[in-house]
Amino acid sequence: MPLDILVVDDIQESRRSLCALVSELGHHATGANSGRAALDRIRQRLPDLVLVDLLMPELDGFELTRLLRELTGERWLPVIATSSLQGDEHVIQALRSGADDYLSRPVNPALLQAKLRHYGSVLALQARHASLAQRQRDILDNILDPVLTLDATGRLEELNRAALSLARLNGQPVTIGTPCVDIFGIELPALLARRECRVRRGGGAEYAAELGLSEWQEMGVVHYTVVLRDLTERRQVERMKDEFLATVSHELRTPLTSVMGALGLLAGGAAGTLPAAALPLAEVARRNGERLGRLIDDILDLTKLEGDRMALHLRPQSVAPLLRECIAANQSYAQRAGVALSLEQPAEVAQAEVALDADRFLQVMANLLSNAINHSPQGETVRVAARIDAAGLRVTVVDRGPGIPPQFRAHMFEKFSQADGTDQRAQGGTGLGLYITRMLVERMGGRISVDEVNGTGSAFSVHFRRAAATVSPLPSLLHVDSDYQARARVARWLADAFSVEGVATLAQAESAAALQAPAMVIGNPQAQGSSEAFCDGLKRLASGKPVLLYGDSIDQAFCTRVALPWLSPSRSGADELLAAVRRALTAARREGTEA
């Protein structure tokens, strides 16, 4: 590739000779008779390479080279110094001034040709890299979502055009070097553990954003790229969908009630005796009508639970009669499936009382039993086993079906989750049963778990505290966290020393605390709205008892501001959590004694 070369030499004959040599080698040469003239030429148009004589009056080659580096900045301009001086001192001085190479005068044509070929290859490679970098920059700037790159300390290194619309928490524009805590309100370790956050636009408006995080390295240095996707429209669509489901479900309920009533009248002979051939058809219609009714009930329950509009009436209930009623209510369904039901409850269960909503407890058991019946082969038995332990009541439903795929266990209590998600699955349903069951159990102050089973089959257990009259002597802890897996993990870690009740929201925590005041409250502000307001709610709930913040969406600075102790789940385990809880309770008892 021909190069555009500027030859700088105050001696006309020497300058013309070198320009002619450069032209013979296939490149374009332009001459400048002084350092000042060279600077003027370069300001007008940047050449590909400069050949500069070191010994010139006024502005010599050393100073010209230094000024060229200041003028071109980050843009690399190869400079080859030329001189007839002997010795290495002037060569060293030229390289220190910024020259890239050196040629002795008179210039050897073969050596000059080799050097120009080399620098031509380097410049071509540089141009390709610059083109690729510009292409990547253009692609990044045309992504509609804000994209930010952070260094290992959490400072902003790079951002795309969409990210320029963001503002810091104080309303100032986001710029290179801005710490992530000024943008997101949390330090980098907490940010890396989040999947959602709130960010602020330049006009001051805040919005919820989904976090896409990736970690990468460049020459051993860690960087993080953050993609922010605005959730406003998605949340609006979800609300519209929920409202639509609620409306349609209510509208379906009215005609379905009429259809079921008409079928009942026909089967009862209100329109005369049905022909023998019509009786099986009427029965099919009735069964499928009942199935449709259950689906509508699930959708209605879902919208009520998620909208926190379902009223529960918790009061101490005798467990044994409720369990017998569960078995009786599902006996005929099990017989049609060729499955037997058995109830195992020791004598102490008959004396136990648990704070429950009886109707919703029956619904929970009906969901678990129907699942177990559906997945059990004919001739098998579904067992319902109840027992009392230190934490309270535990009811387990065990089937002998195909079991639960390991990859499904982590998602089985989520909405619309099914082990077989295809339209060819053997069992019907919407995938709402276990999700609604979990929400009902948690609203009643309990928890649900799936247990390991030897051989084939599956086992689901629900756990409830005993009523206050027979409550376990273990100190009671109230854990408020929107993440079901986190609640289950904390309950498991502290089960030997404390009676832990996990709930998803402050509203549910208030209901649980009304039944029995906890000795301590543990809370995670993530996904609970304003973190400060959530912490104020925890303090009110604790009524002077200890409070521990346990989550990675906050940092020590925040906890100092709200005057609450903090433990990071990502940097601690079961032993650290148990120790933190015991320290808090011990400190509270000591303060009470001193008072």
Coordinates of C-alpha atoms in Angstrom, one line a residue:
M1 CA 0.0 0.0 0.0
P2 CA 1.6 3.4 -1.0
L3 CA 2.2 5.7 1.9
D4 CA 1.9 9.4 2.2
I5 CA 5.3 10.5 3.5
L6 CA 6.4 13.9 4.7
V7 CA 10.2 14.6 4.3
V8 CA 11.5 17.3 6.7
D9 CA 15.0 18.7 5.9
D10 CA 16.3 22.3 5.7
I11 CA 18.9 21.5 3.0
Q12 CA 17.1 21.6 -0.4
E13 CA 19.3 19.1 -2.2
S14 CA 19.2 16.5 0.6
R15 CA 15.4 17.0 0.8
R16 CA 14.8 16.6 -2.9
S17 CA 17.1 13.5 -3.0
L18 CA 15.2 11.8 -0.3
C19 CA 11.8 12.7 -1.8
A20 CA 12.9 11.2 -5.1
L21 CA 14.1 8.0 -3.4
V22 CA 10.7 7.7 -1.6
S23 CA 8.9 8.2 -4.9
E24 CA 11.0 5.5 -6.7
L25 CA 10.0 3.1 -4.0
G26 CA 6.3 3.6 -4.9
H27 CA 5.2 6.1 -2.2
H28 CA 4.0 9.7 -2.3
A29 CA 6.5 12.2 -0.9
T30 CA 6.0 15.8 0.2
G31 CA 8.9 18.1 1.4
A32 CA 9.0 20.6 4.2
N33 CA 12.1 22.9 4.6
S34 CA 11.8 23.5 8.3
G35 CA 10.2 22.2 11.5
R36 CA 7.6 25.0 11.5
A37 CA 6.6 24.3 7.9
A38 CA 6.3 20.6 8.8
L39 CA 3.9 21.5 11.7
D40 CA 1.8 23.7 9.4
R41 CA 1.5 20.8 6.9
I42 CA 0.6 18.3 9.5
R43 CA -2.1 20.6 11.0
Q44 CA -3.7 20.7 7.5
R45 CA -3.3 17.0 6.7
L46 CA -1.8 14.1 8.7
P47 CA 0.7 12.0 6.7
D48 CA 1.2 8.3 7.1
L49 CA 4.9 8.7 8.1
V50 CA 7.5 11.5 8.7
L51 CA 11.2 11.4 7.8
V52 CA 12.8 14.1 9.8
D53 CA 16.4 15.4 9.8
L54 CA 17.7 15.9 13.3
L55 CA 20.0 18.9 12.6
M56 CA 17.9 21.8 11.5
P57 CA 18.1 25.5 12.6
E58 CA 15.5 27.1 14.9
L59 CA 13.4 23.9 15.4
D60 CA 15.6 20.8 15.3
G61 CA 14.4 17.3 14.7
F62 CA 14.4 16.4 18.4
E63 CA 12.0 19.2 19.4
L64 CA 9.9 18.7 16.2
T65 CA 9.4 15.1 17.2
R66 CA 8.3 16.0 20.7
L67 CA 5.8 18.6 19.3
L68 CA 4.5 16.0 16.8
R69 CA 3.7 13.7 19.7
E70 CA 1.8 16.5 21.5
L71 CA 0.0 17.4 18.3
T72 CA -1.2 13.9 17.3
G73 CA -2.2 12.8 20.8
E74 CA -3.4 9.1 20.8
R75 CA -3.2 8.9 17.0
W76 CA 0.0 7.1 16.2
L77 CA 2.2 8.8 13.5
P78 CA 5.5 6.9 12.8
V79 CA 8.5 9.2 12.9
I80 CA 11.9 8.1 11.4
A81 CA 14.8 10.3 12.4
T82 CA 17.7 10.7 9.9
S83 CA 21.2 12.1 10.5
S84 CA 24.8 11.9 9.3
L85 CA 26.1 12.2 12.9
Q86 CA 28.2 9.4 14.2
G87 CA 27.7 7.7 17.6
D88 CA 24.7 6.4 19.5
E89 CA 24.0 9.4 21.7
H90 CA 21.9 11.3 19.2
V91 CA 20.0 8.1 18.3
I92 CA 19.1 7.6 22.0
Q93 CA 18.1 11.3 22.3
A94 CA 15.9 11.0 19.2
L95 CA 14.1 7.9 20.5
R96 CA 13.6 9.6 23.9
S97 CA 12.1 12.6 22.1
G98 CA 9.5 10.2 20.6
A99 CA 11.0 9.0 17.3
D100 CA 10.1 5.4 16.3
D101 CA 13.2 4.6 14.2
Y102 CA 16.5 5.9 12.9
L103 CA 18.3 5.9 9.5
S104 CA 21.9 7.1 8.9
R105 CA 22.7 9.5 6.1
P106 CA 23.2 8.8 3.3
V107 CA 20.1 6.6 3.3
N108 CA 20.5 3.1 2.2
P109 CA 17.6 2.5 -0.4
A110 CA 17.2 -1.2 0.5
L111 CA 17.0 -0.4 4.2
L112 CA 14.6 2.4 3.6
Q113 CA 12.4 0.2 1.5
A114 CA 12.4 -2.5 4.2
K115 CA 11.4 0.0 6.9
L116 CA 8.7 1.5 4.8
R117 CA 7.3 -1.9 4.0
H118 CA 7.3 -2.7 7.7
Y119 CA 5.5 0.5 8.8
G120 CA 3.1 0.1 5.9
S121 CA 2.0 -3.3 7.3
V122 CA 1.7 -1.9 10.8
L123 CA -0.4 1.0 9.6
A124 CA -2.6 -1.3 7.6
L125 CA -3.2 -3.5 10.6
Q126 CA -3.9 -0.4 12.8
A127 CA -6.4 0.8 10.2
R128 CA -8.2 -2.6 10.3
H129 CA -8.3 -2.5 14.1
A130 CA -9.6 1.1 14.1
S131 CA -12.3 0.1 11.6
L132 CA -13.3 -2.9 13.7
A133 CA -13.4 -0.8 16.9
Q134 CA -15.6 1.8 15.2
R135 CA -17.9 -0.9 14.0
Q136 CA -18.2 -2.3 17.5
R137 CA -18.8 1.2 18.8
D138 CA -21.5 1.8 16.3
I139 CA -23.2 -1.5 17.1
L140 CA -23.0 -0.6 20.9
D141 CA -24.4 2.9 20.3
N142 CA -27.3 1.5 18.4
I143 CA -28.4 -0.8 21.2
L144 CA -31.5 0.8 22.7
D145 CA -30.8 -0.5 26.2
P146 CA -28.2 1.3 28.3
V147 CA -24.9 -0.7 28.4
L148 CA -22.2 0.2 30.9
T149 CA -18.8 -1.3 31.5
L150 CA -17.4 -1.2 35.1
D151 CA -13.9 -1.9 36.3
A152 CA -13.0 -4.2 39.1
T153 CA -13.7 -1.5 41.7
G154 CA -17.1 -0.6 40.3
R155 CA -16.2 2.6 38.5
L156 CA -17.7 3.3 35.1
E157 CA -15.2 2.8 32.3
E158 CA -17.4 2.9 29.2
L159 CA -21.0 3.5 28.2
N160 CA -23.1 3.5 25.1
R161 CA -25.3 6.3 23.7
A162 CA -28.5 5.0 25.5
A163 CA -26.7 5.1 28.8
L164 CA -26.1 8.9 28.4
S165 CA -29.8 9.2 29.4
L166 CA -29.1 8.0 32.9
A167 CA -28.3 10.2 35.9
R168 CA -26.7 9.6 39.2
L169 CA -28.8 9.4 42.3
N170 CA -28.1 13.1 42.9
G171 CA -29.4 14.0 39.5
Q172 CA -26.0 14.8 37.9
P173 CA -25.1 13.2 34.5
V174 CA -23.4 9.8 34.5
T175 CA -19.8 10.2 33.3
I176 CA -16.7 8.0 33.0
G177 CA -15.3 7.3 36.4
T178 CA -18.6 7.5 38.2
P179 CA -18.8 4.8 41.0
C180 CA -21.6 2.3 40.6
V181 CA -23.0 3.2 44.0
D182 CA -23.8 6.7 42.7
I183 CA -25.8 5.2 39.9
F184 CA -27.5 2.2 41.5
G185 CA -27.3 3.0 45.2
I186 CA -25.3 -0.2 46.0
E187 CA -21.7 -1.2 45.9
L188 CA -20.4 -3.6 43.2
P189 CA -20.6 -6.9 45.1
A190 CA -24.3 -6.2 45.9
L191 CA -24.9 -5.2 42.3
L192 CA -23.5 -8.5 41.0
A193 CA -26.0 -10.4 43.1
R194 CA -29.0 -8.5 41.8
R195 CA -31.2 -9.3 38.9
E196 CA -33.3 -6.1 39.1
C197 CA -32.5 -2.6 40.2
R198 CA -33.9 0.9 40.0
V199 CA -32.2 3.6 38.0
R200 CA -32.8 7.3 37.3
R201 CA -33.2 9.1 34.0
G202 CA -31.8 12.5 33.4
G203 CA -35.1 14.2 34.0
G204 CA -35.3 12.6 37.5
A205 CA -37.8 9.9 36.7
E206 CA -37.0 6.4 38.2
Y207 CA -37.8 3.1 36.6
A208 CA -37.3 -0.6 37.4
A209 CA -34.7 -2.3 35.2
E210 CA -33.6 -5.9 34.6
L211 CA -29.9 -6.4 35.1
G212 CA -27.9 -8.4 32.5
L213 CA -24.4 -8.9 34.0
S214 CA -21.3 -10.4 32.4
E215 CA -17.8 -10.7 33.7
W216 CA -14.8 -10.7 31.3
Q217 CA -11.1 -10.2 31.4
E218 CA -8.6 -8.2 29.4
M219 CA -4.9 -9.0 30.0
G220 CA -5.8 -10.4 33.4
V221 CA -7.9 -7.4 34.5
V222 CA -11.5 -8.0 35.4
H223 CA -14.3 -5.9 33.9
Y224 CA -18.1 -6.1 34.2
T225 CA -20.6 -5.2 31.5
V226 CA -24.1 -4.3 32.7
V227 CA -27.1 -4.2 30.4
L228 CA -30.2 -2.4 31.7
R229 CA -33.6 -3.3 30.3
D230 CA -36.5 -1.1 31.2
L231 CA -39.2 -3.2 32.9
T232 CA -41.9 -0.6 32.8
E233 CA -43.7 -1.9 29.7
R234 CA -43.3 -5.5 30.8
R235 CA -44.8 -4.8 34.2
Q236 CA -47.7 -3.0 32.6
V237 CA -48.3 -5.9 30.3
E238 CA -48.2 -8.3 33.3
R239 CA -50.7 -6.1 35.1
M240 CA -53.0 -6.0 32.1
K241 CA -52.7 -9.8 31.7
D242 CA -53.6 -10.4 35.4
E243 CA -56.6 -8.0 35.1
F244 CA -57.6 -9.8 31.9
L245 CA -57.4 -13.2 33.6
A246 CA -59.4 -12.0 36.6
T247 CA -62.1 -10.5 34.4
V248 CA -62.3 -13.5 32.1
S249 CA -62.4 -15.9 35.0
H250 CA -65.3 -14.1 36.6
E251 CA -67.1 -14.0 33.3
L252 CA -66.6 -17.7 32.7
R253 CA -67.8 -18.6 36.2
T254 CA -71.4 -17.4 35.6
P255 CA -72.1 -19.4 32.4
L256 CA -70.3 -22.4 33.8
T257 CA -72.5 -22.4 36.9
S258 CA -75.6 -22.4 34.7
V259 CA -74.2 -25.3 32.6
M260 CA -73.4 -27.4 35.7
G261 CA -76.8 -26.6 37.1
A262 CA -78.5 -27.7 33.9
L263 CA -76.4 -30.9 33.8
G264 CA -77.5 -31.6 37.4
L265 CA -81.1 -31.2 36.5
L266 CA -80.8 -33.4 33.5
A267 CA -79.1 -36.1 35.6
G268 CA -81.8 -35.8 38.2
G269 CA -84.6 -36.4 35.7
A270 CA -86.0 -32.8 35.7
A271 CA -86.5 -33.2 31.9
G272 CA -87.5 -36.8 32.0
T273 CA -85.5 -40.0 32.3
L274 CA -82.4 -39.8 30.1
P275 CA -81.8 -42.6 27.6
A276 CA -79.2 -45.1 28.7
A277 CA -76.8 -43.9 26.0
A278 CA -77.0 -40.3 27.2
L279 CA -76.0 -41.0 30.8
P280 CA -72.2 -41.6 30.1
L281 CA -72.2 -38.4 27.9
A282 CA -73.8 -36.4 30.8
E283 CA -71.2 -37.8 33.2
V284 CA -68.4 -36.8 30.8
A285 CA -69.8 -33.3 30.6
R286 CA -70.1 -33.1 34.4
R287 CA -66.5 -34.2 35.0
N288 CA -65.1 -31.8 32.5
G289 CA -67.3 -29.0 33.8
E290 CA -65.9 -29.7 37.3
R291 CA -62.4 -29.7 35.8
L292 CA -63.0 -26.4 34.1
G293 CA -64.4 -25.0 37.4
R294 CA -61.2 -26.0 39.2
L295 CA -59.1 -24.3 36.5
I296 CA -61.1 -21.1 36.9
D297 CA -60.8 -21.3 40.7
D298 CA -57.0 -21.6 40.3
I299 CA -56.9 -18.5 38.2
L300 CA -59.1 -16.6 40.5
D301 CA -57.1 -17.7 43.5
L302 CA -53.9 -16.7 41.7
T303 CA -55.1 -13.2 41.0
K304 CA -56.3 -12.7 44.6
L305 CA -53.0 -14.0 46.1
E306 CA -50.7 -12.0 43.9
G307 CA -52.9 -8.9 44.4
D308 CA -52.8 -9.6 48.2
R309 CA -56.6 -9.5 48.1
M310 CA -57.3 -13.0 49.7
A311 CA -58.5 -12.8 53.2
L312 CA -57.4 -15.6 55.5
H313 CA -59.0 -16.5 58.8
L314 CA -56.3 -18.0 61.0
R315 CA -57.3 -19.5 64.3
P316 CA -56.2 -22.5 66.3
Q317 CA -57.5 -25.7 64.6
S318 CA -57.5 -29.3 65.6
V319 CA -55.4 -31.0 62.9
A320 CA -56.7 -34.6 63.1
P321 CA -60.3 -33.9 61.9
L322 CA -59.0 -31.7 59.0
L323 CA -56.7 -34.5 57.9
R324 CA -59.6 -37.1 58.0
E325 CA -61.7 -34.7 56.0
C326 CA -59.0 -34.3 53.4
I327 CA -58.9 -38.1 52.9
A328 CA -62.7 -38.4 52.7
A329 CA -63.0 -35.5 50.2
N330 CA -60.4 -37.1 47.8
Q331 CA -61.4 -40.8 48.3
S332 CA -63.8 -41.0 45.4
Y333 CA -61.2 -39.3 43.0
A334 CA -58.6 -41.8 44.1
Q335 CA -60.9 -44.8 43.6
R336 CA -61.6 -43.7 40.0
A337 CA -57.8 -43.6 39.4
G338 CA -57.4 -47.0 41.0
V339 CA -55.3 -45.6 43.9
A340 CA -55.7 -46.1 47.6
L341 CA -55.3 -43.4 50.3
S342 CA -53.8 -44.0 53.7
L343 CA -53.5 -41.7 56.7
E344 CA -50.8 -42.1 59.3
Q345 CA -51.1 -39.9 62.4
P346 CA -49.7 -40.7 65.9
A347 CA -51.7 -40.0 69.0
E348 CA -50.0 -36.7 69.7
V349 CA -51.3 -35.3 66.4
A350 CA -54.9 -35.8 67.7
Q351 CA -54.1 -33.4 70.5
A352 CA -52.3 -30.8 68.4
E353 CA -53.7 -27.4 67.4
V354 CA -52.3 -25.3 64.6
A355 CA -53.2 -21.8 63.6
L356 CA -54.8 -22.3 60.1
D357 CA -57.5 -21.2 57.8
A358 CA -59.4 -24.5 57.6
D359 CA -60.8 -24.0 54.1
R360 CA -57.4 -23.1 52.7
F361 CA -55.6 -25.9 54.5
L362 CA -58.1 -28.3 52.8
Q363 CA -57.3 -26.7 49.5
V364 CA -53.6 -27.2 50.0
M365 CA -54.1 -30.8 50.9
A366 CA -56.4 -31.3 47.9
N367 CA -53.8 -29.9 45.6
L368 CA -51.1 -32.2 47.0
L369 CA -53.3 -35.3 47.0
S370 CA -54.6 -34.7 43.5
N371 CA -51.0 -34.4 42.2
A372 CA -50.0 -37.6 44.0
I373 CA -53.1 -39.5 42.7
N374 CA -52.5 -38.3 39.2
H375 CA -48.9 -39.5 39.2
S376 CA -49.4 -42.8 41.0
P377 CA -49.8 -46.1 39.0
Q378 CA -53.0 -48.0 39.5
G379 CA -52.8 -50.3 42.6
E380 CA -50.4 -48.1 44.5
T381 CA -51.1 -46.2 47.7
V382 CA -50.7 -42.5 48.4
R383 CA -49.7 -42.0 52.0
V384 CA -50.5 -39.0 54.2
A385 CA -48.2 -38.9 57.2
A386 CA -48.6 -36.3 60.0
R387 CA -46.2 -35.9 62.9
I388 CA -45.4 -33.3 65.6
D389 CA -41.8 -32.3 66.1
A390 CA -40.0 -29.4 68.0
A391 CA -40.9 -26.9 65.2
G392 CA -44.5 -27.8 65.0
L393 CA -46.7 -29.8 62.6
R394 CA -45.4 -31.6 59.6
V395 CA -47.7 -33.2 57.0
T396 CA -46.2 -35.3 54.2
V397 CA -47.9 -36.6 51.1
V398 CA -45.9 -39.5 49.5
D399 CA -46.7 -41.1 46.2
R400 CA -45.1 -44.0 44.2
G401 CA -45.0 -42.2 40.8
P402 CA -42.1 -41.5 38.5
G403 CA -40.6 -39.0 40.8
I404 CA -39.4 -35.4 40.1
P405 CA -36.7 -34.7 37.5
P406 CA -33.7 -33.0 39.2
Q407 CA -33.7 -30.1 36.8
F408 CA -37.3 -29.3 37.7
R409 CA -36.8 -29.2 41.5
A410 CA -35.5 -25.6 41.5
H411 CA -38.5 -24.3 39.6
M412 CA -41.4 -26.6 40.8
F413 CA -43.0 -24.0 43.1
E414 CA -42.9 -21.3 40.4
K415 CA -45.9 -20.1 38.4
F416 CA -46.8 -22.2 35.3
S417 CA -44.0 -24.7 36.1
Q418 CA -44.5 -28.3 34.9
A419 CA -42.0 -31.1 34.7
D420 CA -43.2 -31.9 31.1
G421 CA -43.8 -28.6 29.4
T422 CA -44.9 -30.0 26.0
D423 CA -48.4 -30.3 24.8
Q424 CA -48.1 -34.1 24.8
R425 CA -47.7 -34.5 28.6
A426 CA -49.7 -37.3 30.2
Q427 CA -51.2 -35.1 32.9
G428 CA -53.2 -32.0 32.2
G429 CA -53.3 -28.8 34.2
T430 CA -52.0 -25.2 34.1
G431 CA -48.9 -25.6 36.3
L432 CA -50.5 -23.3 38.9
G433 CA -51.3 -25.9 41.6
L434 CA -47.9 -26.0 43.4
Y435 CA -47.5 -22.3 43.0
I436 CA -50.9 -21.6 44.6
T437 CA -50.2 -24.2 47.3
R438 CA -46.9 -22.6 48.2
M439 CA -48.5 -19.1 48.4
L440 CA -51.4 -20.4 50.6
V441 CA -49.0 -22.2 52.9
E442 CA -46.8 -19.2 53.3
R443 CA -49.8 -16.9 53.9
M444 CA -50.8 -19.2 56.7
G445 CA -47.3 -18.8 58.2
G446 CA -46.0 -22.2 57.1
R447 CA -43.6 -23.5 54.5
I448 CA -43.6 -26.3 51.9
S449 CA -40.7 -28.5 50.8
V450 CA -40.0 -31.4 48.5
D451 CA -38.3 -34.3 50.2
E452 CA -35.9 -37.0 49.0
V453 CA -37.5 -40.4 48.4
N454 CA -35.8 -43.7 48.4
G455 CA -36.6 -45.4 45.1
T456 CA -39.4 -44.0 42.9
G457 CA -41.9 -41.5 43.9
S458 CA -42.0 -38.0 45.4
A459 CA -42.9 -36.5 48.8
F460 CA -44.1 -33.0 49.6
S461 CA -44.2 -31.7 53.1
V462 CA -46.0 -28.7 54.7
H463 CA -44.8 -27.3 58.0
F464 CA -46.8 -25.2 60.4
R465 CA -46.2 -23.9 63.9
R466 CA -48.3 -25.2 66.6
A467 CA -50.8 -22.8 68.2
A468 CA -49.6 -20.6 71.0
A469 CA -50.9 -22.9 73.8
T470 CA -48.7 -25.8 72.7
V471 CA -45.9 -23.9 70.9
S472 CA -42.4 -25.2 70.9
P473 CA -40.0 -23.8 73.6
L474 CA -37.6 -22.9 70.8
P475 CA -37.2 -19.1 70.3
S476 CA -39.3 -18.0 67.4
L477 CA -37.7 -16.0 64.5
L478 CA -39.6 -14.2 61.8
H479 CA -37.8 -14.1 58.4
V480 CA -39.1 -11.7 55.7
D481 CA -37.7 -12.4 52.2
S482 CA -39.4 -12.4 48.8
D483 CA -37.2 -15.3 47.7
Y484 CA -38.8 -18.7 48.5
Q485 CA -35.4 -20.5 48.2
A486 CA -33.8 -18.1 50.6
R487 CA -36.5 -18.6 53.2
A488 CA -36.3 -22.3 52.9
R489 CA -32.5 -22.2 53.3
V490 CA -32.6 -20.0 56.4
A491 CA -35.3 -22.2 58.0
R492 CA -33.2 -25.3 57.4
W493 CA -30.0 -23.7 58.7
L494 CA -31.6 -22.5 62.0
A495 CA -34.1 -25.4 62.5
D496 CA -32.1 -27.0 65.3
A497 CA -31.9 -23.9 67.5
F498 CA -34.9 -21.7 66.5
S499 CA -38.5 -22.0 65.2
V500 CA -38.2 -20.0 62.0
E501 CA -41.3 -18.7 60.2
G502 CA -40.6 -17.4 56.7
V503 CA -42.9 -15.0 54.9
A504 CA -42.6 -13.0 51.6
T505 CA -43.9 -9.6 52.6
L506 CA -44.2 -7.2 55.5
A507 CA -48.0 -7.6 55.3
Q508 CA -47.7 -11.3 55.8
A509 CA -45.2 -10.8 58.6
E510 CA -47.6 -8.5 60.5
S511 CA -50.3 -11.3 60.3
A512 CA -47.8 -13.9 61.6
A513 CA -46.5 -11.6 64.4
A514 CA -50.1 -11.0 65.5
L515 CA -50.4 -14.7 66.3
Q516 CA -47.1 -14.9 68.1
A517 CA -44.6 -12.1 68.8
P518 CA -41.1 -13.2 67.4
A519 CA -38.0 -13.1 69.5
M520 CA -36.1 -11.6 66.5
V521 CA -36.8 -10.4 62.9
I522 CA -34.6 -11.1 60.0
G523 CA -35.3 -9.2 56.7
N524 CA -34.0 -8.8 53.2
P525 CA -34.9 -5.5 51.6
Q526 CA -34.5 -6.8 48.0
A527 CA -37.7 -6.5 45.9
Q528 CA -39.6 -5.0 48.9
G529 CA -39.9 -1.4 47.5
S530 CA -38.1 1.4 49.4
S531 CA -35.3 -0.2 51.5
E532 CA -35.6 2.5 54.1
A533 CA -39.4 2.1 54.4
F534 CA -38.9 -1.7 54.6
C535 CA -36.4 -1.3 57.4
D536 CA -38.8 1.0 59.3
G537 CA -41.4 -1.7 58.9
L538 CA -39.1 -4.3 60.4
K539 CA -38.4 -2.1 63.4
R540 CA -42.1 -1.6 64.0
L541 CA -42.7 -5.3 63.6
A542 CA -39.9 -6.2 66.1
S543 CA -41.4 -3.9 68.8
G544 CA -38.0 -3.4 70.4
K545 CA -36.7 -7.0 69.7
P546 CA -33.5 -7.5 67.6
V547 CA -33.6 -7.0 63.8
L548 CA -30.9 -8.4 61.4
L549 CA -30.7 -7.4 57.8
Y550 CA -29.7 -10.4 55.7
G551 CA -29.4 -9.6 52.0
D552 CA -26.9 -8.5 49.3
S553 CA -29.0 -5.6 47.9
I554 CA -27.6 -3.4 50.6
D555 CA -24.2 -2.5 52.0
Q556 CA -22.6 -1.5 55.3
A557 CA -23.1 2.2 54.7
F558 CA -26.8 1.7 54.2
C559 CA -27.1 -0.4 57.4
T560 CA -25.2 2.2 59.4
R561 CA -27.6 4.9 58.1
V562 CA -30.6 2.9 59.2
A563 CA -28.9 1.7 62.4
L564 CA -29.4 -2.0 61.9
P565 CA -26.9 -4.9 61.9
W566 CA -26.2 -6.6 58.6
L567 CA -24.9 -10.0 57.3
S568 CA -24.2 -10.7 53.7
P569 CA -25.5 -14.1 52.4
S570 CA -22.9 -14.2 49.6
R571 CA -20.1 -13.9 52.1
S572 CA -21.4 -16.1 54.9
G573 CA -22.9 -19.5 55.5
A574 CA -25.0 -21.4 58.1
D575 CA -22.5 -21.1 60.9
E576 CA -22.1 -17.3 60.4
L577 CA -25.9 -16.8 60.3
L578 CA -26.4 -18.8 63.5
A579 CA -23.7 -16.9 65.3
A580 CA -25.1 -13.5 64.1
V581 CA -28.6 -14.4 65.4
R582 CA -27.3 -15.6 68.8
R583 CA -25.1 -12.4 69.2
A584 CA -28.1 -10.2 68.5
L585 CA -30.3 -12.1 71.0
T586 CA -27.6 -12.1 73.6
A587 CA -27.0 -8.4 73.2
A588 CA -30.7 -7.7 73.5
R589 CA -31.0 -9.8 76.7
R590 CA -27.9 -8.0 78.2
E591 CA -29.4 -4.6 77.4
G592 CA -32.7 -5.6 79.0
T593 CA -30.9 -6.8 82.2
E594 CA -28.9 -3.6 82.4
A595 CA -32.0 -1.5 82.0

